[in-house]
């Protein structure tokens, strides 16, 4: 997903700042999900159920936020297409 966003911004240098901000927000959510996934692997190796549960909840929340940001981005793409 990060690769797609990087390609999109490189091939569309004139993207509006709002879309650029949406892309940045998506990248931040993806990075946090990757970090939490790594933390989850460590917690699983340590067999720490409390940490596992906490990390899974954080992952769920981050996934929800990513979905919302993705929907905002898709809406902004549709609006952008209509104005061009």
Backbone as JSON Lines, residues from 0, in Angstrom:
{"i":0,"aa":"X","n":[0.82,-1.18,0.0],"ca":[0.0,0.0,0.0],"c":[0.87,1.26,0.0]}
{"i":1,"aa":"X","n":[1.92,1.26,0.8],"ca":[2.81,2.41,0.81],"c":[3.44,2.61,-0.56]}
{"i":2,"aa":"X","n":[3.76,1.51,-1.24],"ca":[4.35,1.61,-2.58],"c":[3.38,2.31,-3.53]}
{"i":3,"aa":"X","n":[2.11,1.91,-3.49],"ca":[1.1,2.55,-4.35],"c":[1.02,4.04,-4.06]}
{"i":4,"aa":"X","n":[0.99,4.41,-2.78],"ca":[0.88,5.82,-2.43],"c":[2.1,6.6,-2.89]}
{"i":5,"aa":"X","n":[3.27,6.0,-2.75],"ca":[4.49,6.67,-3.21],"c":[4.45,6.86,-4.72]}
{"i":6,"aa":"X","n":[4.04,5.84,-5.44],"ca":[3.93,5.94,-6.91],"c":[2.9,6.99,-7.3]}
{"i":7,"aa":"X","n":[1.79,7.02,-6.59],"ca":[0.73,7.97,-6.91],"c":[1.23,9.4,-6.75]}
{"i":8,"aa":"X","n":[1.91,9.68,-5.64],"ca":[2.37,11.04,-5.41],"c":[3.49,11.41,-6.38]}
{"i":9,"aa":"X","n":[4.3,10.45,-6.8],"ca":[5.37,10.74,-7.75],"c":[4.84,10.98,-9.16]}
{"i":10,"aa":"X","n":[3.77,10.31,-9.52],"ca":[3.23,10.46,-10.88],"c":[2.19,11.58,-10.95]}
{"i":11,"aa":"X","n":[1.77,12.08,-9.82],"ca":[0.79,13.17,-9.79],"c":[1.33,14.31,-8.91]}
{"i":12,"aa":"X","n":[2.37,15.01,-9.38],"ca":[2.99,16.03,-8.55],"c":[2.08,17.22,-8.23]}
{"i":13,"aa":"X","n":[0.99,17.37,-8.99],"ca":[0.11,18.51,-8.76],"c":[-1.12,18.14,-7.93]}
{"i":14,"aa":"X","n":[-1.01,17.09,-7.13],"ca":[-2.17,16.7,-6.32],"c":[-2.46,17.78,-5.28]}
{"i":15,"aa":"X","n":[-3.73,18.01,-5.01],"ca":[-4.11,19.03,-4.03],"c":[-3.55,18.7,-2.65]}
{"i":16,"aa":"X","n":[-3.33,19.73,-1.87],"ca":[-2.74,19.53,-0.54],"c":[-3.62,18.65,0.35]}
{"i":17,"aa":"X","n":[-4.95,18.73,0.19],"ca":[-5.83,17.89,1.0],"c":[-5.6,16.41,0.69]}
{"i":18,"aa":"X","n":[-5.45,16.09,-0.58],"ca":[-5.18,14.7,-0.96],"c":[-3.8,14.28,-0.44]}
{"i":19,"aa":"X","n":[-2.86,15.19,-0.52],"ca":[-1.52,14.9,-0.01],"c":[-1.58,14.6,1.48]}
{"i":20,"aa":"X","n":[-2.38,15.37,2.2],"ca":[-2.57,15.14,3.63],"c":[-3.23,13.78,3.87]}
{"i":21,"aa":"X","n":[-4.22,13.43,3.05],"ca":[-4.88,12.13,3.18],"c":[-3.88,11.0,2.98]}
{"i":22,"aa":"X","n":[-3.02,11.14,1.99],"ca":[-2.0,10.12,1.72],"c":[-1.06,10.0,2.91]}
{"i":23,"aa":"X","n":[-0.65,11.14,3.46],"ca":[0.23,11.13,4.62],"c":[-0.44,10.42,5.8]}
{"i":24,"aa":"X","n":[-1.71,10.72,6.03],"ca":[-2.44,10.08,7.13],"c":[-2.52,8.57,6.94]}
{"i":25,"aa":"X","n":[-2.78,8.14,5.71],"ca":[-2.84,6.7,5.43],"c":[-1.48,6.06,5.69]}
{"i":26,"aa":"X","n":[-0.42,6.71,5.24],"ca":[0.93,6.18,5.46],"c":[1.22,6.05,6.95]}
{"i":27,"aa":"X","n":[0.77,7.01,7.75],"ca":[0.99,6.95,9.19],"c":[0.25,5.77,9.81]}
{"i":28,"aa":"X","n":[-0.98,5.54,9.39],"ca":[-1.75,4.4,9.91],"c":[-1.09,3.08,9.52]}
{"i":29,"aa":"X","n":[-0.65,2.98,8.28],"ca":[0.01,1.76,7.82],"c":[1.28,1.52,8.63]}
{"i":30,"aa":"X","n":[2.04,2.57,8.88],"ca":[3.28,2.42,9.66],"c":[2.97,1.95,11.08]}
{"i":31,"aa":"X","n":[1.93,2.53,11.7],"ca":[1.56,2.11,13.06],"c":[1.1,0.66,13.08]}
{"i":32,"aa":"X","n":[0.36,0.25,12.05],"ca":[-0.08,-1.14,11.97],"c":[1.12,-2.07,11.84]}
{"i":33,"aa":"X","n":[2.09,-1.7,11.03],"ca":[3.31,-2.51,10.89],"c":[4.05,-2.6,12.22]}
{"i":34,"aa":"X","n":[4.17,-1.48,12.92],"ca":[4.85,-1.47,14.22],"c":[4.12,-2.35,15.23]}
{"i":35,"aa":"X","n":[2.79,-2.22,15.27],"ca":[2.0,-3.03,16.19],"c":[2.08,-4.52,15.84]}
{"i":36,"aa":"X","n":[2.13,-4.83,14.56],"ca":[2.26,-6.23,14.14],"c":[3.57,-6.82,14.63]}
{"i":37,"aa":"X","n":[4.63,-6.03,14.54],"ca":[5.93,-6.49,15.05],"c":[5.88,-6.68,16.56]}
{"i":38,"aa":"X","n":[5.22,-5.76,17.26],"ca":[5.07,-5.9,18.71],"c":[4.27,-7.15,19.05]}
{"i":39,"aa":"X","n":[3.26,-7.44,18.25],"ca":[2.43,-8.62,18.48],"c":[3.25,-9.9,18.33]}
{"i":40,"aa":"X","n":[4.11,-9.94,17.33],"ca":[4.98,-11.12,17.15],"c":[5.86,-11.34,18.37]}
{"i":41,"aa":"X","n":[6.41,-10.27,18.91],"ca":[7.27,-10.38,20.09],"c":[6.45,-10.86,21.29]}
{"i":42,"aa":"X","n":[5.26,-10.29,21.47],"ca":[4.4,-10.7,22.59],"c":[3.99,-12.16,22.47]}
{"i":43,"aa":"X","n":[3.74,-12.61,21.24],"ca":[3.38,-14.02,21.03],"c":[4.56,-14.93,21.36]}
{"i":44,"aa":"X","n":[5.75,-14.51,20.98],"ca":[6.94,-15.31,21.28],"c":[7.16,-15.4,22.79]}
{"i":45,"aa":"X","n":[6.85,-14.32,23.5],"ca":[7.01,-14.3,24.95],"c":[5.81,-14.94,25.65]}
{"i":46,"aa":"X","n":[4.79,-15.27,24.87],"ca":[3.55,-15.86,25.4],"c":[2.97,-14.99,26.52]}
{"i":47,"aa":"X","n":[2.8,-13.71,26.19],"ca":[2.29,-12.72,27.14],"c":[0.85,-12.34,26.76]}
{"i":48,"aa":"X","n":[-0.15,-13.05,27.33],"ca":[-1.54,-12.83,26.92],"c":[-2.05,-11.41,27.16]}
{"i":49,"aa":"X","n":[-1.6,-10.76,28.21],"ca":[-2.05,-9.39,28.48],"c":[-1.57,-8.44,27.39]}
{"i":50,"aa":"X","n":[-0.31,-8.56,27.03],"ca":[0.23,-7.72,25.96],"c":[-0.43,-8.04,24.62]}
{"i":51,"aa":"X","n":[-0.64,-9.31,24.37],"ca":[-1.27,-9.72,23.11],"c":[-2.65,-9.08,22.99]}
{"i":52,"aa":"X","n":[-3.43,-9.17,24.04],"ca":[-4.78,-8.6,24.02],"c":[-4.73,-7.09,23.8]}
{"i":53,"aa":"X","n":[-3.84,-6.42,24.48],"ca":[-3.71,-4.97,24.35],"c":[-3.3,-4.57,22.93]}
{"i":54,"aa":"X","n":[-2.35,-5.29,22.37],"ca":[-1.87,-4.99,21.02],"c":[-2.96,-5.27,19.99]}
{"i":55,"aa":"X","n":[-3.7,-6.36,20.16],"ca":[-4.78,-6.68,19.23],"c":[-5.84,-5.58,19.25]}
{"i":56,"aa":"X","n":[-6.16,-5.06,20.43],"ca":[-7.12,-3.96,20.51],"c":[-6.6,-2.73,19.78]}
{"i":57,"aa":"X","n":[-5.31,-2.43,19.96],"ca":[-4.72,-1.29,19.26],"c":[-4.73,-1.5,17.75]}
{"i":58,"aa":"X","n":[-4.45,-2.73,17.33],"ca":[-4.5,-3.05,15.9],"c":[-5.91,-2.86,15.34]}
{"i":59,"aa":"X","n":[-6.9,-3.33,16.08],"ca":[-8.29,-3.16,15.66],"c":[-8.63,-1.68,15.48]}
{"i":60,"aa":"X","n":[-8.25,-0.88,16.46],"ca":[-8.52,0.56,16.39],"c":[-7.81,1.2,15.21]}
{"i":61,"aa":"X","n":[-6.57,0.83,15.02],"ca":[-5.78,1.41,13.92],"c":[-6.36,1.0,12.57]}
{"i":62,"aa":"X","n":[-6.83,-0.23,12.47],"ca":[-7.47,-0.69,11.23],"c":[-8.75,0.1,10.94]}
{"i":63,"aa":"X","n":[-9.52,0.38,11.97],"ca":[-10.74,1.18,11.8],"c":[-10.38,2.58,11.31]}
{"i":64,"aa":"X","n":[-9.37,3.18,11.92],"ca":[-8.94,4.51,11.5],"c":[-8.41,4.5,10.07]}
{"i":65,"aa":"X","n":[-7.7,3.45,9.71],"ca":[-7.19,3.33,8.34],"c":[-8.34,3.22,7.35]}
{"i":66,"aa":"X","n":[-9.35,2.43,7.69],"ca":[-10.52,2.29,6.81],"c":[-11.2,3.64,6.59]}
{"i":67,"aa":"X","n":[-11.36,4.39,7.68],"ca":[-12.0,5.71,7.58],"c":[-11.17,6.64,6.69]}
{"i":68,"aa":"X","n":[-9.86,6.64,6.9],"ca":[-8.99,7.5,6.1],"c":[-9.0,7.07,4.64]}
{"i":69,"aa":"X","n":[-9.05,5.79,4.4],"ca":[-9.12,5.28,3.03],"c":[-10.4,5.76,2.35]}
{"i":70,"aa":"X","n":[-11.52,5.72,3.08],"ca":[-12.79,6.19,2.52],"c":[-12.74,7.68,2.2]}
{"i":71,"aa":"X","n":[-12.11,8.45,3.07],"ca":[-11.94,9.89,2.82],"c":[-11.11,10.1,1.56]}
{"i":72,"aa":"X","n":[-10.04,9.33,1.44],"ca":[-9.16,9.45,0.27],"c":[-9.91,9.08,-1.0]}
{"i":73,"aa":"X","n":[-10.66,7.99,-0.97],"ca":[-11.41,7.58,-2.16],"c":[-12.44,8.64,-2.55]}
{"i":74,"aa":"X","n":[-13.09,9.24,-1.57],"ca":[-14.05,10.3,-1.85],"c":[-13.34,11.5,-2.49]}
{"i":75,"aa":"X","n":[-12.17,11.84,-1.96],"ca":[-11.45,12.98,-2.53],"c":[-10.98,12.69,-3.95]}
{"i":76,"aa":"X","n":[-10.67,11.43,-4.25],"ca":[-10.3,11.06,-5.62],"c":[-11.48,11.26,-6.56]}
{"i":77,"aa":"X","n":[-12.66,10.84,-6.12],"ca":[-13.86,10.98,-6.96],"c":[-14.17,12.46,-7.2]}
{"i":78,"aa":"X","n":[-14.05,13.27,-6.17],"ca":[-14.3,14.71,-6.3],"c":[-13.27,15.32,-7.25]}
{"i":79,"aa":"X","n":[-12.02,14.91,-7.1],"ca":[-10.95,15.42,-7.95],"c":[-11.19,15.07,-9.41]}
{"i":80,"aa":"X","n":[-11.65,13.85,-9.66],"ca":[-11.93,13.42,-11.04],"c":[-13.04,14.25,-11.65]}
{"i":81,"aa":"X","n":[-14.03,14.62,-10.85],"ca":[-15.16,15.39,-11.37],"c":[-14.75,16.83,-11.68]}
{"i":82,"aa":"X","n":[-13.76,17.35,-10.97],"ca":[-13.35,18.74,-11.17],"c":[-12.31,18.88,-12.27]}
{"i":83,"aa":"X","n":[-11.76,17.77,-12.75],"ca":[-10.74,17.86,-13.81],"c":[-11.28,17.47,-15.14]}
